[in-house]
Short mmCIF file of C-alpha atoms and ligand atoms in Angstrom, two decimals:
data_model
loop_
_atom_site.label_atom_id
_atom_site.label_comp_id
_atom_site.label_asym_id
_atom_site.label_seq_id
_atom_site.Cartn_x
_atom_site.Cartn_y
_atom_site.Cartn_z
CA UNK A 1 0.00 0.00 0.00
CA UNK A 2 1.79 2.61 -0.96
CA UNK A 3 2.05 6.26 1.33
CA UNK A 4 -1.78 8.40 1.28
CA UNK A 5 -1.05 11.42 -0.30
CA UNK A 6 -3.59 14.57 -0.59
CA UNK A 7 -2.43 16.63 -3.55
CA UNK A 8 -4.12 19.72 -2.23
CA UNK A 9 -3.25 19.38 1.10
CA UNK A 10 0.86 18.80 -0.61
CA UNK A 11 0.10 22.18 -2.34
CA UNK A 12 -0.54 23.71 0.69
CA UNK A 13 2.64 22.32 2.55
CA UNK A 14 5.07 23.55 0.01
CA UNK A 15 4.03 27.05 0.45
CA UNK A 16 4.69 26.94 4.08
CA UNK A 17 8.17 28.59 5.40
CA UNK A 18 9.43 25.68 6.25
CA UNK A 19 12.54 24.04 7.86
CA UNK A 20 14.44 20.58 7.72
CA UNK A 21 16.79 20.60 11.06
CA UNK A 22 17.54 16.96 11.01
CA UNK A 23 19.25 15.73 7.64
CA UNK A 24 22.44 13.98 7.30
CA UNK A 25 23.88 14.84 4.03
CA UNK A 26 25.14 11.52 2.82
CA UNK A 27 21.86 9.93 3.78
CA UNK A 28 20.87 12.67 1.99
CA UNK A 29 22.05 11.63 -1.38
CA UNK A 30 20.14 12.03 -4.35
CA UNK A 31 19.78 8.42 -6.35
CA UNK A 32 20.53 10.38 -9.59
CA UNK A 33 24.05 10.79 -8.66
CA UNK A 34 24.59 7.15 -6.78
CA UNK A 35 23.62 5.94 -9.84
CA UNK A 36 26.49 7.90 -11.90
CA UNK A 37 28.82 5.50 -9.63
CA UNK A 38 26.67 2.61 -9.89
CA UNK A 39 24.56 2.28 -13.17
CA UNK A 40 22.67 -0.44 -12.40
CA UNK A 41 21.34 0.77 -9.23
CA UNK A 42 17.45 0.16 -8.74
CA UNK A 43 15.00 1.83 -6.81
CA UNK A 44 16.15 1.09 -2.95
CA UNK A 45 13.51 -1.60 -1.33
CA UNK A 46 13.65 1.01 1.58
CA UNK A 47 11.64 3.12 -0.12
CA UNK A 48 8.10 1.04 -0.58
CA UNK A 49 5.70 2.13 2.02
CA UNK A 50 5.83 -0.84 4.12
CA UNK A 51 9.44 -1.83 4.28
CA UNK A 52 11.26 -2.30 7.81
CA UNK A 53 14.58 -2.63 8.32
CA UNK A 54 15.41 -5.65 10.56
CA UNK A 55 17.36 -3.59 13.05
CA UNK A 56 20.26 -0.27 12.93
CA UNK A 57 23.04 -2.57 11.95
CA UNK A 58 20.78 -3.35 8.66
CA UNK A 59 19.83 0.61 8.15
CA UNK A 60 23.58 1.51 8.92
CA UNK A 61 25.20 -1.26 6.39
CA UNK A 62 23.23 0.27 3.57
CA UNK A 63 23.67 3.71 4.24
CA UNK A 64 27.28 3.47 4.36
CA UNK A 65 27.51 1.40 1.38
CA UNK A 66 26.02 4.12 -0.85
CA UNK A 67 27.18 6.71 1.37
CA UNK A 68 30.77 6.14 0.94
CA UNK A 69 30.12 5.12 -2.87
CA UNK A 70 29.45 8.73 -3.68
CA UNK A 71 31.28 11.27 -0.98
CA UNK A 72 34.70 10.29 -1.68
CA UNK A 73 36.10 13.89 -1.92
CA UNK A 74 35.18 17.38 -1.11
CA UNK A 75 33.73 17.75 -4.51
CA UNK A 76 31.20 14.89 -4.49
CA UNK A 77 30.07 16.32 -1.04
CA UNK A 78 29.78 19.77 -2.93
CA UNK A 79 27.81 17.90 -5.30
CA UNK A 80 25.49 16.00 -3.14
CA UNK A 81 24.74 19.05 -1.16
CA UNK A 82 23.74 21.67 -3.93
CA UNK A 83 21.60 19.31 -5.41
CA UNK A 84 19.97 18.63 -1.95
CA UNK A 85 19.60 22.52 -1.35
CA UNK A 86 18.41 23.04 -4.27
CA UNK A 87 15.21 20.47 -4.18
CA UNK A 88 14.72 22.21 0.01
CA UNK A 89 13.92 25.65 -2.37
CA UNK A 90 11.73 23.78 -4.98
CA UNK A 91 9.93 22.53 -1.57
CA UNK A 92 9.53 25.87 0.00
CA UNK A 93 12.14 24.92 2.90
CA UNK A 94 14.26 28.18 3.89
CA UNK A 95 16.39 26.70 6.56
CA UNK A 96 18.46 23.49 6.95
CA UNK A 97 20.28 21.92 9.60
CA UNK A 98 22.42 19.45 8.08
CA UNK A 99 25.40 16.83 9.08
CA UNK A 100 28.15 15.40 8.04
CA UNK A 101 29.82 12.17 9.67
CA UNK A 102 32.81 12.50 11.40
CA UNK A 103 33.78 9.07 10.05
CA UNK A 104 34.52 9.80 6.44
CA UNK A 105 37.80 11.70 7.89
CA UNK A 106 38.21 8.34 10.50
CA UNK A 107 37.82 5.86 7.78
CA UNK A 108 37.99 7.45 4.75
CA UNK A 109 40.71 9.32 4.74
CA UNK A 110 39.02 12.60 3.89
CA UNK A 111 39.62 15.88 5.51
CA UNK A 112 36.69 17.17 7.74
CA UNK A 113 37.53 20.62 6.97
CA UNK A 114 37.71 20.18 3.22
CA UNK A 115 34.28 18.64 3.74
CA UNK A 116 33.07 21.02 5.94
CA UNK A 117 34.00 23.95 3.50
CA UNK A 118 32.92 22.33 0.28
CA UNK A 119 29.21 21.59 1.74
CA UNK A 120 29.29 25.67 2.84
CA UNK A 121 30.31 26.83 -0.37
CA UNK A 122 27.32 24.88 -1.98
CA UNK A 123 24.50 26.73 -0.30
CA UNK A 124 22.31 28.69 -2.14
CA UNK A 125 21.58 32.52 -1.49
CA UNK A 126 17.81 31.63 -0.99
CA UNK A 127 18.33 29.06 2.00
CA UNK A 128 20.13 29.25 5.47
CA UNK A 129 22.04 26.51 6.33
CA UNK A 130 24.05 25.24 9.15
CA UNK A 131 26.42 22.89 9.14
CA UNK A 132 26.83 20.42 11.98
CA UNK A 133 29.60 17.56 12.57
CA UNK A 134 28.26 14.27 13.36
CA UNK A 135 30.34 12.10 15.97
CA UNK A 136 29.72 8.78 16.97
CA UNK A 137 29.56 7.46 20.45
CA UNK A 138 33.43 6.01 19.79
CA UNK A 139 34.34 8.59 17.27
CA UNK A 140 37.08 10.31 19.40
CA UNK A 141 40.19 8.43 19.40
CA UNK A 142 43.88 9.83 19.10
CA UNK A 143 43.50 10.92 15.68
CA UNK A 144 40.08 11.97 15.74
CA UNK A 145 39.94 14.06 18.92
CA UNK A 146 42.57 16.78 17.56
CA UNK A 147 39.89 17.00 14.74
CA UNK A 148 37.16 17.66 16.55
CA UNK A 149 38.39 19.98 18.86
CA UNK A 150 39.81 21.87 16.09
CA UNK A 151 36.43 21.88 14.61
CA UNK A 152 34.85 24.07 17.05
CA UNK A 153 37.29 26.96 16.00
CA UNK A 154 36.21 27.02 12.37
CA UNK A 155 34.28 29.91 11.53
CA UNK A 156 30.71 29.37 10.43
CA UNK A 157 30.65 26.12 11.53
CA UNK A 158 27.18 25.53 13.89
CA UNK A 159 28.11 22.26 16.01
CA UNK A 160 28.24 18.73 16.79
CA UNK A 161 25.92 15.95 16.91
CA UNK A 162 26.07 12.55 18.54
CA UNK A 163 25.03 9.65 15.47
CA UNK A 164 25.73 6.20 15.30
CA UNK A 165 23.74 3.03 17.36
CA UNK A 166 22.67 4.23 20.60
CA UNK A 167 23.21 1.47 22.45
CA UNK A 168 27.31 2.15 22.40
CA UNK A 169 28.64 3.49 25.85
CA UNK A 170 28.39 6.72 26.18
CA UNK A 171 32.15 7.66 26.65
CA UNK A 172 33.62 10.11 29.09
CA UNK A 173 35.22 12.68 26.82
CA UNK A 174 31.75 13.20 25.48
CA UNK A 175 30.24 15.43 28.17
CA UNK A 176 33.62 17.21 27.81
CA UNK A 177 33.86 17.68 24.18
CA UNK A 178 30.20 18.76 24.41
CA UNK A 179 30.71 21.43 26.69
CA UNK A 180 33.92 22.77 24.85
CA UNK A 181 32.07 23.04 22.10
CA UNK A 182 28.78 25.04 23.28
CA UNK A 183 32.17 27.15 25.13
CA UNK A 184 33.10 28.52 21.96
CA UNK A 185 29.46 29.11 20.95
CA UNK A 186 28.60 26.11 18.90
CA UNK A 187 25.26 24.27 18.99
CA UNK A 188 25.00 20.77 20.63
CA UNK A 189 22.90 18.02 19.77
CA UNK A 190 22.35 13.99 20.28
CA UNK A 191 20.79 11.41 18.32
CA UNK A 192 18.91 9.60 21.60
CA UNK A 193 15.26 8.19 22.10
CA UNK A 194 15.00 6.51 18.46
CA UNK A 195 15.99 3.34 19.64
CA UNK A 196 17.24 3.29 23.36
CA UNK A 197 14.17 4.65 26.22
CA UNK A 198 14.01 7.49 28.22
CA UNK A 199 16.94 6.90 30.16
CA UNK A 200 19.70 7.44 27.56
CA UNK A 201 17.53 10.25 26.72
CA UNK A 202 17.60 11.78 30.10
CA UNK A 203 21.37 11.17 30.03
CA UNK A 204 22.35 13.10 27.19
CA UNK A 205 20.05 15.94 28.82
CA UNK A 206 21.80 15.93 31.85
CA UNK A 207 25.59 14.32 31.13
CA UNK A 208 26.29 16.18 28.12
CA UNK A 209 24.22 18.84 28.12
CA UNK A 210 22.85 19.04 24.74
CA UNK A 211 20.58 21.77 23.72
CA UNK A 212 18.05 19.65 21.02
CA UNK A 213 17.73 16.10 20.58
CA UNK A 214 17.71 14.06 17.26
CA UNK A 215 14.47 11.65 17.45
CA UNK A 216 14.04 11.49 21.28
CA UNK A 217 10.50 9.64 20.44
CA UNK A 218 10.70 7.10 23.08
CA UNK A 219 10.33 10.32 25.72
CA UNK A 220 6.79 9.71 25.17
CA UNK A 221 7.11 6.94 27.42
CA UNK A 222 8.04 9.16 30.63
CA UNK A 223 5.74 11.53 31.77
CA UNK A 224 8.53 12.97 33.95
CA UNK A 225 10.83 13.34 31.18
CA UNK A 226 8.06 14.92 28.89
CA UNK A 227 8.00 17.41 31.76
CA UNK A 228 11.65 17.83 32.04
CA UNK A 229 11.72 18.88 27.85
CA UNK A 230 8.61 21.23 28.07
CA UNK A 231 10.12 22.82 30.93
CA UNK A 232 13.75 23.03 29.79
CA UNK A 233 11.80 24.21 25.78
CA UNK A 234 14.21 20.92 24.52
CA UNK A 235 12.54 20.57 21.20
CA UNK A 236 12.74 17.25 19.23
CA UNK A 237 13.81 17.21 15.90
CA UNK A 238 11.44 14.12 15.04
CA UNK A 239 11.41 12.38 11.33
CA UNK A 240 8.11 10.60 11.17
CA UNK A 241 8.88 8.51 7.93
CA UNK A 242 12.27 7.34 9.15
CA UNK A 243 10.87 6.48 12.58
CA UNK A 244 8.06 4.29 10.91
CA UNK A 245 10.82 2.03 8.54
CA UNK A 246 13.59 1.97 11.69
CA UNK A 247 12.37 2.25 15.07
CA UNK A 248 11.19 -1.03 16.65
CA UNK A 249 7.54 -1.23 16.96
CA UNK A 250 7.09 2.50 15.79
CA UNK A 251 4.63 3.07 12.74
CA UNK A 252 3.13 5.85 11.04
CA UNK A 253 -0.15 4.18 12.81
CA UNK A 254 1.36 4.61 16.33
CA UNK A 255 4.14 7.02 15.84
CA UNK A 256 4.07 8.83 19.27
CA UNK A 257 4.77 12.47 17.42
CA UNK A 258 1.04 12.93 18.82
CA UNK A 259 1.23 12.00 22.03
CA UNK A 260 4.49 14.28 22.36
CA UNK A 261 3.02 17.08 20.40
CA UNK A 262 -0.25 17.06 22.78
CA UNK A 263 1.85 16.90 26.15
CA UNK A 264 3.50 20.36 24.65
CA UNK A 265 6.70 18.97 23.72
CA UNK A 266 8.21 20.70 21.03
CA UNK A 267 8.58 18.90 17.92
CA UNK A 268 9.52 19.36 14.68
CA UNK A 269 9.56 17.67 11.37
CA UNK A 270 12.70 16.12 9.03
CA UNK A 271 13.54 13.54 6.61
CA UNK A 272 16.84 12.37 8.21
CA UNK A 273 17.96 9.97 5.21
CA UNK A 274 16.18 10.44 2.25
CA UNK A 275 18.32 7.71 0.40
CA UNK A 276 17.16 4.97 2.67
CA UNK A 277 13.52 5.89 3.53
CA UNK A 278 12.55 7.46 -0.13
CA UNK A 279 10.79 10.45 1.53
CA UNK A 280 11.02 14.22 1.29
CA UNK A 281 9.65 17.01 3.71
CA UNK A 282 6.06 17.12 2.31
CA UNK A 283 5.35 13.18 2.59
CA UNK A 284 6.67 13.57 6.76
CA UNK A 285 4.36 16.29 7.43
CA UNK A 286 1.50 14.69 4.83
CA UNK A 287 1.87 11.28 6.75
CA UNK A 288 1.27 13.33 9.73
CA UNK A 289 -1.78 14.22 8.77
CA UNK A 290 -3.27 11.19 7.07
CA UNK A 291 -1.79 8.60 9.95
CA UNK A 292 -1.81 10.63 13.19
CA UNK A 293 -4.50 13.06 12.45
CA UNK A 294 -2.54 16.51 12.42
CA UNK A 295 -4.86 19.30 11.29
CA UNK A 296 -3.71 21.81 8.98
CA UNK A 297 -3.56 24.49 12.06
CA UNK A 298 -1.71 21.79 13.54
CA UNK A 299 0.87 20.76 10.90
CA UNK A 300 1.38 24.92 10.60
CA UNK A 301 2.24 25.13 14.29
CA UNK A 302 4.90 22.33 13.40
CA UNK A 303 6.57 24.16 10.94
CA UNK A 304 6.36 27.42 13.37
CA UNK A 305 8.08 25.26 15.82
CA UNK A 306 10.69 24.64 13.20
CA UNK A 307 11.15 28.52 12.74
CA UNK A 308 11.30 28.84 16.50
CA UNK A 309 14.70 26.46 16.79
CA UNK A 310 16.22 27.97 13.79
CA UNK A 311 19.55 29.28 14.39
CA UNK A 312 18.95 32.66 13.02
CA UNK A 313 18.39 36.51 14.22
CA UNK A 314 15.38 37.34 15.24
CA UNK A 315 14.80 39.61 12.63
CA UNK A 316 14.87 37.04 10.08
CA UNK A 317 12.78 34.47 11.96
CA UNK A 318 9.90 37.17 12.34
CA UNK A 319 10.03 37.58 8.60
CA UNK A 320 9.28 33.84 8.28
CA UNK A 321 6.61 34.11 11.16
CA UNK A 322 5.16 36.81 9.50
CA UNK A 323 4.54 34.51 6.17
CA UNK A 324 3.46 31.67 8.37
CA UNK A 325 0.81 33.37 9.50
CA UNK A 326 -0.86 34.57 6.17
CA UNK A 327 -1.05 30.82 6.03
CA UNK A 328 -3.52 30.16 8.79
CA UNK A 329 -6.87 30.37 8.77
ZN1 LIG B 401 19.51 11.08 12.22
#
């Protein structure tokens, strides 16, 4: 059965202001150009409707296959990314927070900087973008850790994000690494709640301090912790589409987006890997809508929440406010 799809209801989500804060740009690769390094590449099973992916290890084995098949240089990342910008404008998105993995410089030999720069230089005038580092829960060994300290000197450059299987230890120079970086005035976030429950979500609250969480679903099984986000204003950058092909015993059906959304969490909509779920910012916040019942008032206040975690001056988030609003009834 393939996703419900309201082509009104589309027209009216592309129109909205919106923005994609949870995207990792090599799971953000557009099949057109995998398939200039592999031909014969079909359509990824991933994308049918109903396709789950047996656990992360599965998800992770793919992704990095056709991950590291394209970004094997500063270029190809330059590549990916402008072509990824480019369809956010066609979709009416006007600010992206985007990642790269830490582990193309650990295993493949690239330089984060290069990467870093080459994925700046490819954003459009139109969109704001920031650039974030992803690091995984082991991703700071001997030769990594000079990189990623050196990383929160480089100008422009928004912050770090824990990726990778939850259910790693959480290391000790993490909390520290963390708090460097928000030091020198970079962002912090943590992937944490998409697979592992409300404890490891709790943790990276507390232990490393981060200031939004990647996923964090799974809060919706703690009313203590619910209350702990509300009252701290820790949004959740939630991606309803990945969730319902990934997460254990998570649907489209079930997803708990409403549950969190009710208890006045804040959440906010993303695609997170486009590659390996075959979605783009209008099916998330369409599924929304068809499987969980989100009105269009609702599904508005969504992307406002979006606007409201945007990393941007004031003046230019009012501007976006502003256009929101001619969108409500
Ligand atoms: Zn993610």
């Amino acid at each position: 059965m393939p996703l419900k799809t309201d082509p009104e209801l589309r027209e009216f989500l592309r129109k909205l202001p919106k923005t994609e804060t949870h995207l990792h740009i090599e799971g953000g690769l557009p099949l057109e150009l995998l398939r200039e390094v592999r031909p014969s590449m079909p359509e990824p099973a991933s994308w049918a409707h109903d396709f789950k992916y047996r656990d992360f290890a599965h998800f992770e084995q793919e992704l990095l296959d056709w991950g590291f098949a394209w970004h094997t240089s500063p270029e190809q990342y330059h590549r990916s990314a402008k072509m990824q910008f480019e369809r956010h404008l066609d979709l009416g998105v006007r600010y992206v927070e985007c990642s790269f993995a830490s582990g193309v410089a650990e295993f493949g030999g690239l330089n984060a900087r290069e990467i870093f720069l080459a994925v700046k230089e490819a954003i459009p005038n139109e969109l704001e973008v920031r650039i974030f580092m992803g690091i995984h829960h082991t991703g700071c060994g001997p030769e990594m850790r000079p990189v990623i300290e050196d990383s929160l000197t480089w100008e422009g450059f928004a912050g770090i994000d824990l990726h990778g299987p939850e259910d790693l230890p959480l290391e000790p120079w993490t909390a520290e690494i963390w708090a460097a970086a928000r030091l020198a005035g970079k962002f912090t976030k943590a992937h944490a709640g998409e697979f592992l429950g409300p404890d490891f979500v709790r943790r990276v609250l507390d232990e490393v301090g981060v200031q939004r969480i990647q996923h964090g679903i799974r809060a919706a099984e703690d009313a203590s912790l619910i209350e702990q986000l509300v009252t701290q204003g820790i949004a959740l950058d939630v991606c309803p589409i990945s969730n319902h092909k990934l997460s254990p015993g998570v649907t489209l059906e079930n997803h708990p987006i409403r549950e969190l959304y009710d208890a006045g969490v804040k959440v906010t909509v993303s695609t997170d890997d486009p590659i390996s779920f075959g979605n783009n910012l209008l099916d998330d916040y369409e599924a929304l809508h068809h499987y969980r019942d989100f009105s269009r008032d609702e599904l508005v206040q969504l992307v406002r929440n979006g606007l409201d975690v945007a990393l941007v001056e004031d003046e230019l988030r009012n501007v976006w406010l502003a256009e929101l609003a001619e969108h409500e009834n």
